[in-house]
Coordinates of C-alpha atoms in Angstrom, one line a residue:
Chain A
D136 CA -2.4 -15.3 16.9
I137 CA -4.3 -12.1 16.4
Q138 CA -7.8 -12.1 16.8
M139 CA -10.5 -9.9 15.4
T140 CA -13.6 -9.3 16.9
Q141 CA -16.3 -7.4 14.7
S142 CA -19.4 -5.2 16.2
P143 CA -22.3 -5.9 15.9
S144 CA -22.6 -9.1 14.4
T145 CA -26.0 -8.0 13.0
L146 CA -27.1 -4.5 12.0
S147 CA -30.6 -3.6 10.8
A148 CA -30.5 -0.5 8.7
S149 CA -32.6 1.5 6.0
V150 CA -31.6 2.8 2.8
G151 CA -30.1 6.3 3.1
D152 CA -28.8 5.4 6.9
R153 CA -25.2 5.7 7.8
V154 CA -23.6 2.9 8.9
T155 CA -20.7 1.9 11.0
I156 CA -19.1 -1.5 11.7
T157 CA -16.2 -1.6 14.1
C158 CA -13.3 -4.3 14.1
R159 CA -11.1 -4.7 17.0
A160 CA -7.5 -6.4 16.8
S161 CA -6.2 -8.4 20.0
Q162 CA -3.3 -6.4 19.4
S163 CA -1.7 -3.6 17.3
I164 CA -1.7 -4.3 13.7
S165 CA -0.9 -0.6 12.7
T166 CA -3.2 -0.1 9.5
W167 CA -2.8 -3.7 7.9
L168 CA -6.3 -3.9 7.8
A169 CA -8.8 -4.8 5.2
W170 CA -12.5 -5.0 4.8
Y171 CA -14.6 -7.1 2.4
Q172 CA -18.3 -7.5 1.6
Q173 CA -19.7 -10.8 0.7
K174 CA -23.2 -11.4 -0.4
P175 CA -24.9 -15.0 -0.5
G176 CA -23.1 -17.5 -2.5
K177 CA -20.6 -15.3 -3.7
A178 CA -17.2 -14.8 -3.0
P179 CA -16.0 -12.0 -1.0
K180 CA -15.1 -8.4 -2.7
L181 CA -12.2 -6.3 -1.5
L182 CA -13.8 -2.8 -0.4
I183 CA -10.9 -1.3 1.4
Y184 CA -7.0 -2.1 2.2
K185 CA -4.6 -0.2 4.6
A186 CA -7.4 0.7 6.9
S187 CA -8.5 3.6 4.8
S188 CA -7.5 2.9 1.0
L189 CA -10.6 2.4 -1.1
E190 CA -9.9 -0.2 -3.9
R191 CA -10.5 0.7 -7.2
G192 CA -14.3 0.8 -8.4
V193 CA -15.4 0.8 -5.1
P194 CA -18.1 3.6 -4.6
S195 CA -17.0 6.6 -2.4
R196 CA -19.9 5.8 0.1
F197 CA -17.6 3.1 1.9
S198 CA -14.7 4.7 4.0
G199 CA -12.5 2.9 6.5
S200 CA -10.6 4.6 9.6
G201 CA -8.5 3.5 12.3
S202 CA -5.1 2.3 13.3
G203 CA -3.3 0.1 16.1
T204 CA -6.1 -2.0 17.5
E205 CA -9.6 -0.3 16.6
F206 CA -11.2 0.3 12.8
T207 CA -14.4 1.2 11.3
L208 CA -16.3 0.5 8.3
T209 CA -18.6 3.3 7.3
I210 CA -21.1 3.3 4.6
S211 CA -22.2 6.8 4.5
S212 CA -25.7 6.6 2.8
L213 CA -26.7 2.8 2.8
Q214 CA -27.8 1.7 -0.7
P215 CA -29.8 -1.4 -1.6
D216 CA -26.8 -3.3 -3.3
D217 CA -25.0 -2.6 0.4
F218 CA -27.2 -5.4 2.1
A219 CA -24.6 -7.7 2.7
T220 CA -22.1 -9.3 5.2
Y221 CA -19.0 -7.6 5.8
Y222 CA -15.6 -8.9 7.1
C223 CA -12.6 -7.4 8.3
Q224 CA -9.1 -8.9 8.0
Q225 CA -5.9 -8.3 9.5
Y226 CA -2.5 -9.1 7.7
E227 CA 0.1 -7.8 10.1
S228 CA 0.9 -11.6 11.1
Y229 CA -0.4 -14.4 9.1
L230 CA -4.1 -13.7 8.2
T231 CA -7.3 -13.4 10.2
F232 CA -10.5 -12.1 9.6
G233 CA -13.2 -11.1 11.9
Q234 CA -16.6 -13.3 12.3
G235 CA -18.3 -11.0 10.0
T236 CA -21.1 -8.4 10.4
K237 CA -24.6 -8.9 8.5
V238 CA -26.4 -5.7 7.3
E239 CA -29.9 -6.6 6.9
I240 CA -32.8 -4.6 5.9
K241 CA -34.7 -2.9 8.8
Chain B
Q566 CA -8.5 -9.0 -16.4
V567 CA -7.2 -11.6 -13.6
Q568 CA -9.7 -14.3 -13.2
L569 CA -9.5 -17.5 -11.0
Q570 CA -11.6 -20.5 -11.3
E571 CA -11.6 -23.6 -8.7
S572 CA -12.0 -27.2 -9.5
G573 CA -12.0 -30.3 -7.7
P574 CA -14.1 -33.4 -6.3
G575 CA -17.2 -32.0 -4.2
L576 CA -17.2 -35.1 -2.0
V577 CA -14.5 -36.6 0.0
K578 CA -14.4 -39.3 2.4
P579 CA -13.3 -38.6 5.9
S580 CA -9.5 -39.5 6.6
E581 CA -8.9 -39.3 2.9
T582 CA -7.0 -36.2 1.1
L583 CA -8.8 -33.2 -0.2
S584 CA -7.2 -32.0 -3.7
L585 CA -8.1 -28.5 -5.5
T586 CA -7.0 -26.7 -8.3
C587 CA -7.2 -23.1 -9.0
T588 CA -6.7 -22.0 -12.6
V589 CA -5.7 -18.5 -13.3
S590 CA -6.6 -16.4 -16.7
G591 CA -5.0 -13.1 -17.5
Y592 CA -2.1 -13.0 -15.6
S593 CA 1.0 -15.4 -15.4
I594 CA 1.3 -16.6 -11.9
S595 CA 5.0 -16.9 -12.5
S596 CA 5.4 -13.0 -13.0
G597 CA 4.7 -12.4 -9.2
Y598 CA 2.3 -12.0 -6.6
Y599 CA 1.2 -14.5 -3.4
W600 CA -1.5 -16.7 -4.3
G601 CA -3.8 -18.3 -1.8
W602 CA -6.5 -20.6 -0.7
I603 CA -9.3 -19.3 1.8
R604 CA -12.3 -21.5 3.2
Q605 CA -15.7 -20.9 4.4
P606 CA -17.8 -23.5 6.5
P607 CA -21.4 -23.3 5.7
G608 CA -23.0 -20.4 7.4
K609 CA -19.7 -19.3 9.1
G610 CA -16.7 -16.9 8.5
L611 CA -13.5 -17.0 6.5
E612 CA -10.5 -19.0 7.3
W613 CA -7.2 -18.4 5.8
I614 CA -5.2 -21.8 4.9
A615 CA -2.2 -20.9 3.0
N616 CA -0.1 -18.7 0.3
I617 CA 2.6 -19.5 -2.0
Y618 CA 4.5 -16.9 -3.9
H619 CA 5.5 -17.1 -7.3
N620 CA 8.9 -18.3 -6.5
G621 CA 7.4 -21.5 -4.6
D622 CA 7.9 -19.8 -1.3
T623 CA 5.0 -21.1 1.1
Y624 CA 3.4 -19.8 4.1
Y625 CA 0.8 -22.0 6.1
N626 CA -1.9 -21.1 8.7
P627 CA -0.2 -22.7 11.9
S628 CA -3.6 -24.2 13.0
L629 CA -3.8 -26.4 9.5
K630 CA 0.1 -26.5 8.6
S631 CA 0.3 -30.3 9.4
R632 CA -2.1 -31.3 7.1
V633 CA -1.8 -28.6 4.0
T634 CA 0.3 -28.5 1.2
I635 CA 0.1 -25.6 -1.4
S636 CA 1.8 -25.7 -4.9
L637 CA 2.2 -24.1 -8.1
D638 CA 2.5 -25.7 -11.7
T639 CA 3.6 -22.5 -13.7
S640 CA 3.4 -24.6 -16.9
K641 CA -0.3 -24.7 -16.5
N642 CA -0.8 -21.5 -14.7
Q643 CA -2.2 -23.2 -11.9
L644 CA -2.0 -23.5 -7.9
S645 CA -3.2 -26.3 -6.1
L646 CA -4.1 -27.5 -2.3
Q647 CA -4.0 -30.7 -0.6
L648 CA -5.7 -31.2 2.8
S649 CA -4.8 -34.4 4.4
S650 CA -7.1 -36.7 6.9
V651 CA -10.0 -34.6 6.2
T652 CA -13.0 -34.4 8.7
V653 CA -16.7 -33.2 8.6
A654 CA -15.1 -30.2 10.0
D655 CA -13.3 -29.5 6.7
T656 CA -16.8 -29.0 4.6
A657 CA -16.7 -25.6 3.5
V658 CA -16.4 -23.5 0.1
Y659 CA -13.0 -23.3 -0.8
Y660 CA -11.7 -19.9 -2.6
C661 CA -8.5 -19.3 -4.0
A662 CA -7.2 -15.7 -4.3
R663 CA -4.4 -13.5 -5.3
G664 CA -2.5 -11.7 -2.5
G665 CA 0.4 -9.3 -2.8
Y666 CA 4.2 -9.0 -2.6
S667 CA 4.3 -10.1 0.8
P668 CA 3.1 -13.6 2.5
T669 CA 0.7 -11.3 4.5
Y670 CA -1.4 -9.2 2.6
Y671 CA -5.1 -8.3 1.5
M672 CA -6.7 -10.6 -1.3
D673 CA -7.7 -8.5 -4.4
V674 CA -9.0 -11.1 -6.7
W675 CA -11.2 -14.1 -6.0
G676 CA -12.3 -17.2 -7.5
K677 CA -15.8 -18.1 -7.5
G678 CA -15.2 -21.1 -4.7
T679 CA -16.0 -24.5 -5.0
T680 CA -18.1 -26.5 -2.2
V681 CA -16.3 -29.5 -0.7
T682 CA -18.4 -32.1 1.5
V683 CA -16.8 -34.3 3.6
S684 CA -18.9 -37.3 4.2
S685 CA -18.8 -41.2 4.0

C-alpha cells in the first residue's frame, strides 16, 4: 500500500497569505497526484491533477508541484473562500488519500 | 453537465448489507470512464472503496474487497454499491464519483454524498 502523509494537519493563516501544504508518498508515485478542496458538508472538489495541472475553472492562485515522493500545494494569496480542508490523493497504485490539512482563519 | 446523485437507506443494522445507488445524468456511463465510490467517516478522511469501468471491469480497495460489490446498470445509467457484514466502522458519508480511463485515476466529478449510519 502507498501511504500519503500531509503536513501540517492544521494551518492558521490570514487572507492574503501565501500558503503551502506538503504531501509525501511512502514510495515514488511519479506525478500521479491530485489535490482536492473540501468544505464542511460538501463533496471534495478537484483542484489539481498530475501533480501540477490545474483543473478547469480553478483559480490560478492554486498551484501544485513535485514528483516522486514529495509534493506541494500552494495558494499564492489566500482568499476567504479558501478556508477549507485539503486532501492529496495518489493514483499510481490503487487510490489513497492523505489525512487532510485544515486551513483555518488566524 | 455531468451530475451524480447517491441514494439509499440512511440506517443499516450491524451484520446486514449496505446497498447504495448512484444515478448519473448528463452523460451515458456506457460511453466510457471509470466510476467509483469513496467514503468518509464522521470527522475523518477519505477512503476509496471501488471503481468500475463502463465495460464492467472492477477494481477494489484490497482492504474492503471481500465485502464489496460494485456494479453498473447501463439501462438506468446507474452504478451501485453493496457492502456486506457492516459494522459501526462503516458509518460514513458515501460518495460516488467519476474517474478516468484507467482504474487508478483522479475523480473529477462527485455526487453530494449520502450519509449511512450503522446502528441497531
